[in-house]
Amino acid sequence: MRGRTTTTRRRWGALALATGVLAALLPFTAAAAANTVTVYYQPPAAWGASVNIHYGVDGQAWTPVPGVPMDTACTGWRRKTLDLGAAAGLQVVFTNGSGVWDNNNGANYRLGTGAVTVAAGRIGTGDPCAPSSPSPSPSATASPTPSPSGTATPTPSGGAGNTAEVWYHLTPRGWTAANLHYRPTGGAWTTAPGVAMETRCAGWARRIVDLGAATGLTAAFNDTAGTWDNNGGADYTLGVGRSVVDNGRVTASAADPCAPVAPDTTPPSTPGGLTAVADGLAVTLSWTAATDDRGVTGYELTRTGGAGSTTVTSTTTRYVAYDLRPATAYTWSVRALDAAGNRSAASAPASATTGAAPAGGAPLGGDPREDSIYFVMTARFADGDPANDRGGSQHVASGNAANGDPMFRGDFKGLVDKLDYIKALGFSAIWITPVVLNRSDYDYHGYHGWDFYRVDPRLESAGASYQDLINAAHAKGIKIFQDVVYNHSSRWGAKGLFTPTVYGTRDEQWKWYYDQPQAGREYDPMVEATGADPALTPAQNAKAKGRPYNGDVWSSAAPTGNTCLNWGTPTGGRSPEGYTLYQCQWPTPTSKLFPADRYHQCWIGNWEGEDARSCWLHEDLADFNTENAAVQEYLINAYNRFIDMGVDGFRIDTAVHIPRVTWNRRFLPAIQQHAVSRFGEKGKDFYVFGEVAAFVNDKWNRGSVNHSAQFFTWQERKEYSPDDVRAAIEQYDYEQLLGPAGQPTTDNAFLRGNAYHAPDHSKFSGMNVIDMRMHMNFSDAGNAFGNGKDSDDSYNDATYNAVYVDSHDYGPNKSSTRYTGGTDAWAENMSLMWTFRGIPTLYYGSEIEFQKGARIDCGPTCPLATTGRAYYGDHLAGTVTAADFGVVGTAGGTVATTLAQPLVKHVQRLNRIRRAVPALQKGQYSTEGVSGAMAYKRRFTEGAVDSFALVTVSGGATFRGVPNGRYVDAVTGDARTVTDGTLTASVSGKGNLRVYVLDLPGNPAPGKIGADGPYLR
């Protein structure tokens, strides 16, 4: 994730709006054609006179908190009529205006059109204030939760009385049939499970109920097989006439869902204004929207030029073509499509010629599962060029100055110099922290990006640019996996997209902070204030020292178009120094300093709610509106430049905070298309692994599928609205309703018996993930193993998971300290990671238990030297050459002592064993017929390769039903001939290991690999 500061994260109290804090994603504009809902609310008696309704029309922004006042309807009831435009419904919550909320226990109330009531947590229909209608308050007549064991008396049939026509939508819940279990107002419940509903058309069931003299009913539904929809235990309250229950939403006086619709034979209008703009090998196409009597569903683009013609589709009026040849002319035309398959006439053509192939390197290619990954924080690893070290404005305050330890201390030159150290450990890939130019008071970690098109100069030096690092690593056979951030920029925005102008005045309090603006000058972290300004007092110079120029981001006069309220007026608060604070002085999501089309404008309130994907994590992390086309283009084009440089993959920071549908529609295809168009087959091996930070020990993150790691490895299963904002909400609601039980499963990671089978990646999203569940449980290797197995059927392919014990953010069980379980436990964890499925990943220094037990991060409130992000280069002083992966050629100085440590010897040998046994790299696994605490069989079969291994960690195991033949242990060289399908492996010692490899024709067992060490023996 990101570096922490000492500023407290701000929240919205206890208000948990599942999809309700999308404020300012889109401006709310009601449609001209009236489509209304009148909401009647019965507030708790203790609320008093003030009642507000806070709501979000489907696909639109929510009202600003705390919503709008409701009118008095009659005694005990409030009312508000709302215009829904073209939407079918909305979500609402209620508040007394003093911080007390009714948000349906965090689920919000989902309402349709017509007259709707909300009382005591229940949704009903009708006007409770009409003279002829009794109050529908459910408090005195609440039904029990429907149960198949219910034996209530059936409702008697009346004569010519009232009727209710009840419709239920089966499709959202995946049902094929439904029963209606109901109770007329004042009457008795039907016998559970109720009465059968008639299927009227695909996905819809209906039942007409004779109410007699009753004017409504309470209802619940079930799928005829024991699964219930009882509105979360509150049941549904319906009135007379036709009521539709659709995905938890009740619509009174609704249209017939199965009424025949006249065939659509009218094509959309022809799109206009098609333009094509080339940028290197990419061409951006845009056009004006077409219209249709029933709605445009997408566009079809036909391209000619290059190697013939091709046709693709888009759901928006913009498309970026990447799979293009250099210096080639192409022509496109576009047609509009509707749901009936009607196509418009083709637009006028637009042409563009691509540029030359960009200079840069080329990725190494190859299956990423063949690698093991060494994770470094570049600025803290090794200092190759002290001239680019920078302490920043917090150098003294943090205590770093006293230690001679600037935050930017390591660099690319230091990393280049120590590539042989990493190779000697046996690692063939390096994950490095973000490289883009950062901007904040404490940004050595790289997660406060400001200029996404420029490498941070504090990392580069003469002869050691980022390109030089990539080339040097590749020359040694080592891949570079670059950490990238799509979710947020720095608090100062993103150069080239939007940078906020904030209030500042150079009075006696603040002139040490605000630089005098200078025409043409902008932020440059390489130039820091020296603290010798004659216009400042000594105390002010001490505060100013280390600050880069900031005169480009402040103004005492409100800029043109300013929307921040009360510009420059005192807030009444004080800074830590005791100085007056002003309105609009700092960028925040709610200050209106950022435009809503570029940045989200809310704080996260519910970390398992929809707002976790569309609000700010922290005040230093300005949250991109990633559903905006301009933002998407900015990020895609920025990261394409690094793909062009030849990086081998991306580690995606804060991936969970962007909707999966946005990843699947925009960013992941852009990465894959650009990598393949640039590098062909090697581009197909570009490895993407996302951080989906689910810090829980269960399989699904507190039951929220949208916030679980495995969820992001899958494509979407249905089409959503063309508009990305609406699609994000639709996808969230659809998948949350399906829940964990409705998610896809696979055996891609599992053997079938003893046989490897070709995995099915047809539904793969393009994003692999960090194995957060194993990470959370690595305080004990056995727990990590058990939890990993339990989750593996829900990843698209768990063999591609990146697996680590701890990182720059957390240790196991969300510990705030670096792993301190002991050397033996570290060895056991490593033995499991290097032989179980997934790609083993080690945080720098863990090979010597560097900083064990130290706080991982405390921002600038303590010296970096006391944290888990301490400088590592002192342990690497001297010289080292690698003879091969995991093999030291020569070593002298302190680094030789480092390489002699027990865990170093352990990881070296593990890397050598894993590299020699394909089953350990890419194999599927099974525990069928295996006895042992941490034991499994693995196999990988492809082409001429067939690798089968039996593995047990820290203890003995027996493998039954395995193929007969000769097995050789890669740890001891022990050979066994199996004739009865059974092999028993004896092993003792925490972290010790047995890897019996089947000796097959053309695939001989490698025998003993490496020399006995402190753990493998």
CSV table of N, CA, C and O in Angstrom, one decimal, residues 68-132:
chain,number,residue,atom,x,y,z
A,68,VAL,N,-31.9,15.9,2.4
A,68,VAL,CA,-32.9,17.0,2.4
A,68,VAL,C,-34.0,16.8,3.4
A,68,VAL,O,-34.3,15.6,3.7
A,69,PRO,N,-34.6,17.8,3.9
A,69,PRO,CA,-35.6,17.7,4.9
A,69,PRO,C,-36.9,17.0,4.4
A,69,PRO,O,-37.2,17.2,3.2
A,70,MET,N,-37.6,16.2,5.2
A,70,MET,CA,-38.8,15.6,4.8
A,70,MET,C,-40.0,16.4,5.4
A,70,MET,O,-39.8,17.1,6.5
A,71,ASP,N,-41.1,16.4,4.7
A,71,ASP,CA,-42.3,17.2,5.2
A,71,ASP,C,-43.1,16.3,6.1
A,71,ASP,O,-43.1,15.1,6.1
A,72,THR,N,-43.9,16.9,7.0
A,72,THR,CA,-44.9,16.2,7.8
A,72,THR,C,-46.0,15.8,6.9
A,72,THR,O,-46.6,16.5,6.2
A,73,ALA,N,-46.4,14.4,7.0
A,73,ALA,CA,-47.5,13.9,6.2
A,73,ALA,C,-48.7,13.8,7.0
A,73,ALA,O,-49.8,14.2,6.7
A,74,CYS,N,-48.6,13.1,8.2
A,74,CYS,CA,-49.7,13.0,9.2
A,74,CYS,C,-49.0,12.6,10.4
A,74,CYS,O,-47.8,12.4,10.5
A,75,THR,N,-49.7,12.3,11.5
A,75,THR,CA,-49.1,12.0,12.8
A,75,THR,C,-48.2,10.8,12.7
A,75,THR,O,-48.6,9.7,12.3
A,76,GLY,N,-47.0,11.0,13.0
A,76,GLY,CA,-46.0,9.9,13.1
A,76,GLY,C,-45.3,9.7,11.7
A,76,GLY,O,-44.4,8.8,11.7
A,77,TRP,N,-45.7,10.4,10.7
A,77,TRP,CA,-45.1,10.1,9.3
A,77,TRP,C,-44.6,11.3,8.7
A,77,TRP,O,-45.1,12.4,8.8
A,78,ARG,N,-43.4,11.1,8.0
A,78,ARG,CA,-42.8,12.2,7.1
A,78,ARG,C,-42.9,11.7,5.7
A,78,ARG,O,-43.0,10.5,5.4
A,79,ARG,N,-42.8,12.7,4.8
A,79,ARG,CA,-43.1,12.4,3.4
A,79,ARG,C,-42.1,13.2,2.5
A,79,ARG,O,-41.8,14.4,2.8
A,80,LYS,N,-41.7,12.6,1.4
A,80,LYS,CA,-40.9,13.4,0.4
A,80,LYS,C,-41.1,12.8,-1.0
A,80,LYS,O,-41.0,11.5,-1.1
A,81,THR,N,-41.5,13.6,-1.9
A,81,THR,CA,-41.7,13.1,-3.3
A,81,THR,C,-40.4,13.5,-4.1
A,81,THR,O,-40.0,14.6,-4.1
A,82,LEU,N,-39.9,12.5,-4.8
A,82,LEU,CA,-38.6,12.6,-5.5
A,82,LEU,C,-38.7,12.3,-6.9
A,82,LEU,O,-39.4,11.3,-7.3
A,83,ASP,N,-38.1,13.0,-7.8
A,83,ASP,CA,-38.1,12.8,-9.2
A,83,ASP,C,-36.9,11.9,-9.6
A,83,ASP,O,-35.8,12.2,-9.3
A,84,LEU,N,-37.2,10.7,-10.2
A,84,LEU,CA,-36.2,9.7,-10.5
A,84,LEU,C,-35.7,9.8,-11.9
A,84,LEU,O,-34.8,9.1,-12.3
A,85,GLY,N,-36.2,10.8,-12.7
A,85,GLY,CA,-35.8,10.8,-14.0
A,85,GLY,C,-36.1,9.5,-14.7
A,85,GLY,O,-37.3,9.1,-14.7
A,86,ALA,N,-35.2,8.9,-15.4
A,86,ALA,CA,-35.4,7.6,-16.1
A,86,ALA,C,-35.1,6.4,-15.3
A,86,ALA,O,-35.3,5.3,-15.8
A,87,ALA,N,-34.6,6.6,-14.1
A,87,ALA,CA,-34.2,5.5,-13.2
A,87,ALA,C,-35.4,4.7,-12.7
A,87,ALA,O,-36.5,5.2,-12.6
A,88,ALA,N,-35.2,3.4,-12.4
A,88,ALA,CA,-36.2,2.5,-11.9
A,88,ALA,C,-36.3,2.6,-10.4
A,88,ALA,O,-37.3,2.0,-9.8
A,89,GLY,N,-35.4,3.2,-9.7
A,89,GLY,CA,-35.5,3.2,-8.3
A,89,GLY,C,-34.3,4.0,-7.7
A,89,GLY,O,-33.6,4.7,-8.4
A,90,LEU,N,-34.1,3.8,-6.4
A,90,LEU,CA,-33.1,4.6,-5.6
A,90,LEU,C,-32.8,3.9,-4.3
A,90,LEU,O,-33.5,2.9,-4.0
A,91,GLN,N,-31.8,4.4,-3.7
A,91,GLN,CA,-31.4,3.9,-2.3
A,91,GLN,C,-31.6,5.1,-1.4
A,91,GLN,O,-31.2,6.2,-1.8
A,92,VAL,N,-32.0,4.9,-0.2
A,92,VAL,CA,-32.2,6.0,0.8
A,92,VAL,C,-31.8,5.5,2.2
A,92,VAL,O,-31.7,4.3,2.5
A,93,VAL,N,-31.4,6.5,3.0
A,93,VAL,CA,-31.2,6.4,4.4
A,93,VAL,C,-31.8,7.6,5.1
A,93,VAL,O,-32.1,8.6,4.4
A,94,PHE,N,-32.0,7.6,6.4
A,94,PHE,CA,-32.6,8.7,7.1
A,94,PHE,C,-31.8,9.1,8.3
A,94,PHE,O,-31.0,8.4,8.8
A,95,THR,N,-31.9,10.4,8.6
A,95,THR,CA,-31.1,10.9,9.8
A,95,THR,C,-32.0,12.0,10.5
A,95,THR,O,-32.8,12.7,9.9
A,96,ASN,N,-31.7,12.1,11.8
A,96,ASN,CA,-32.3,13.2,12.5
A,96,ASN,C,-31.6,14.5,12.5
A,96,ASN,O,-31.9,15.5,13.2
A,97,GLY,N,-30.5,14.6,11.6
A,97,GLY,CA,-29.8,15.8,11.5
A,97,GLY,C,-28.8,16.1,12.6
A,97,GLY,O,-28.0,17.0,12.5
A,98,SER,N,-28.7,15.2,13.5
A,98,SER,CA,-27.8,15.4,14.7
A,98,SER,C,-26.8,14.2,14.8
A,98,SER,O,-26.4,13.9,15.9
A,99,GLY,N,-26.6,13.5,13.7
A,99,GLY,CA,-25.7,12.4,13.7
A,99,GLY,C,-26.2,11.0,13.9
A,99,GLY,O,-25.5,10.0,14.0
A,100,VAL,N,-27.6,10.9,14.1
A,100,VAL,CA,-28.2,9.6,14.3
A,100,VAL,C,-28.8,9.2,13.0
A,100,VAL,O,-29.5,10.0,12.3
A,101,TRP,N,-28.5,8.0,12.5
A,101,TRP,CA,-28.9,7.5,11.2
A,101,TRP,C,-29.7,6.2,11.3
A,101,TRP,O,-29.5,5.4,12.2
A,102,ASP,N,-30.6,6.1,10.3
A,102,ASP,CA,-31.3,4.8,10.1
A,102,ASP,C,-30.9,4.4,8.6
A,102,ASP,O,-31.4,4.9,7.7
A,103,ASN,N,-29.9,3.5,8.5
A,103,ASN,CA,-29.4,3.1,7.2
A,103,ASN,C,-29.6,1.6,7.0
A,103,ASN,O,-28.9,0.9,6.2
A,104,ASN,N,-30.7,1.0,7.6
A,104,ASN,CA,-31.0,-0.4,7.4
A,104,ASN,C,-29.9,-1.3,7.8
A,104,ASN,O,-29.5,-2.2,7.0
A,105,ASN,N,-29.2,-1.0,8.9
A,105,ASN,CA,-28.1,-1.7,9.4
A,105,ASN,C,-26.9,-1.8,8.4
A,105,ASN,O,-26.3,-2.8,8.2
A,106,GLY,N,-26.7,-0.7,7.7
A,106,GLY,CA,-25.6,-0.6,6.7
A,106,GLY,C,-26.0,-1.1,5.3
A,106,GLY,O,-25.2,-0.9,4.4
A,107,ALA,N,-27.2,-1.6,5.1
A,107,ALA,CA,-27.6,-2.1,3.8
A,107,ALA,C,-28.3,-1.0,2.9
A,107,ALA,O,-28.5,-1.2,1.7
A,108,ASN,N,-28.7,0.1,3.5
A,108,ASN,CA,-29.6,1.1,2.9
A,108,ASN,C,-30.9,0.5,2.5
A,108,ASN,O,-31.1,-0.7,2.6
A,109,TYR,N,-31.9,1.4,2.3
A,109,TYR,CA,-33.2,1.0,1.8
A,109,TYR,C,-33.3,1.1,0.3
A,109,TYR,O,-33.0,2.2,-0.2
A,110,ARG,N,-33.7,0.1,-0.4
A,110,ARG,CA,-33.8,0.1,-1.8
A,110,ARG,C,-35.3,0.2,-2.2
A,110,ARG,O,-36.0,-0.7,-1.9
A,111,LEU,N,-35.6,1.3,-2.9
A,111,LEU,CA,-37.0,1.6,-3.2
A,111,LEU,C,-37.2,1.7,-4.7
A,111,LEU,O,-36.3,2.0,-5.4
A,112,GLY,N,-38.5,1.4,-5.1
A,112,GLY,CA,-38.9,1.6,-6.5
A,112,GLY,C,-39.6,2.9,-6.7
A,112,GLY,O,-39.3,3.9,-6.0
A,113,THR,N,-40.7,2.9,-7.5
A,113,THR,CA,-41.5,4.1,-7.7
A,113,THR,C,-42.8,3.9,-7.0
A,113,THR,O,-43.1,2.9,-6.4
A,114,GLY,N,-43.6,5.0,-7.2
A,114,GLY,CA,-44.9,5.0,-6.6
A,114,GLY,C,-44.9,5.4,-5.1
A,114,GLY,O,-44.0,6.2,-4.7
A,115,ALA,N,-45.9,5.0,-4.3
A,115,ALA,CA,-45.9,5.4,-2.9
A,115,ALA,C,-45.3,4.3,-2.1
A,115,ALA,O,-45.8,3.1,-2.1
A,116,VAL,N,-44.3,4.6,-1.3
A,116,VAL,CA,-43.5,3.5,-0.6
A,116,VAL,C,-43.4,4.0,0.9
A,116,VAL,O,-43.2,5.1,1.2
A,117,THR,N,-43.5,3.0,1.8
A,117,THR,CA,-43.4,3.3,3.2
A,117,THR,C,-42.1,2.6,3.7
A,117,THR,O,-41.7,1.5,3.3
A,118,VAL,N,-41.5,3.3,4.7
A,118,VAL,CA,-40.4,2.7,5.5
A,118,VAL,C,-40.7,2.9,6.9
A,118,VAL,O,-40.8,4.0,7.4
A,119,ALA,N,-40.9,1.8,7.7
A,119,ALA,CA,-41.2,1.9,9.1
A,119,ALA,C,-40.6,0.7,9.8
A,119,ALA,O,-40.8,-0.4,9.4
A,120,ALA,N,-39.9,1.0,10.9
A,120,ALA,CA,-39.3,0.0,11.8
A,120,ALA,C,-38.5,-1.0,11.0
A,120,ALA,O,-38.5,-2.2,11.2
A,121,GLY,N,-37.7,-0.5,10.0
A,121,GLY,CA,-36.8,-1.4,9.2
A,121,GLY,C,-37.5,-2.1,8.1
A,121,GLY,O,-36.9,-2.9,7.4
A,122,ARG,N,-38.8,-1.9,7.8
A,122,ARG,CA,-39.6,-2.6,6.8
A,122,ARG,C,-40.0,-1.7,5.7
A,122,ARG,O,-40.4,-0.5,5.9
A,123,ILE,N,-40.0,-2.2,4.5
A,123,ILE,CA,-40.4,-1.4,3.3
A,123,ILE,C,-41.8,-1.9,2.9
A,123,ILE,O,-42.1,-3.1,2.8
A,124,GLY,N,-42.7,-1.0,2.7
A,124,GLY,CA,-44.1,-1.3,2.2
A,124,GLY,C,-44.5,-0.4,1.1
A,124,GLY,O,-43.7,0.4,0.6
A,125,THR,N,-45.8,-0.4,0.8
A,125,THR,CA,-46.3,0.4,-0.3
A,125,THR,C,-47.6,1.1,0.2
A,125,THR,O,-48.2,0.7,1.2
A,126,GLY,N,-48.0,2.1,-0.5
A,126,GLY,CA,-49.2,2.8,-0.2
A,126,GLY,C,-49.0,4.1,0.6
A,126,GLY,O,-47.9,4.4,1.1
A,127,ASP,N,-50.1,4.8,0.8
A,127,ASP,CA,-50.1,6.1,1.5
A,127,ASP,C,-50.7,5.8,2.9
A,127,ASP,O,-51.8,5.5,3.1
A,128,PRO,N,-49.8,5.8,3.9
A,128,PRO,CA,-50.3,5.5,5.3
A,128,PRO,C,-51.2,6.6,5.9
A,128,PRO,O,-51.8,6.4,6.9
A,129,CYS,N,-51.2,7.8,5.2
A,129,CYS,CA,-52.0,8.9,5.7
A,129,CYS,C,-53.4,9.0,5.0
A,129,CYS,O,-54.2,9.9,5.3
A,130,ALA,N,-53.7,8.1,4.1
A,130,ALA,CA,-55.0,8.1,3.4
A,130,ALA,C,-56.0,7.7,4.4
A,130,ALA,O,-55.9,6.8,5.2
A,131,PRO,N,-57.2,8.4,4.4
A,131,PRO,CA,-58.2,8.2,5.4
A,131,PRO,C,-58.7,6.7,5.5
A,131,PRO,O,-59.0,6.2,6.6
A,132,SER,N,-58.8,6.0,4.4
A,132,SER,CA,-59.3,4.7,4.4
A,132,SER,C,-58.3,3.6,4.7
A,132,SER,O,-58.6,2.4,4.8
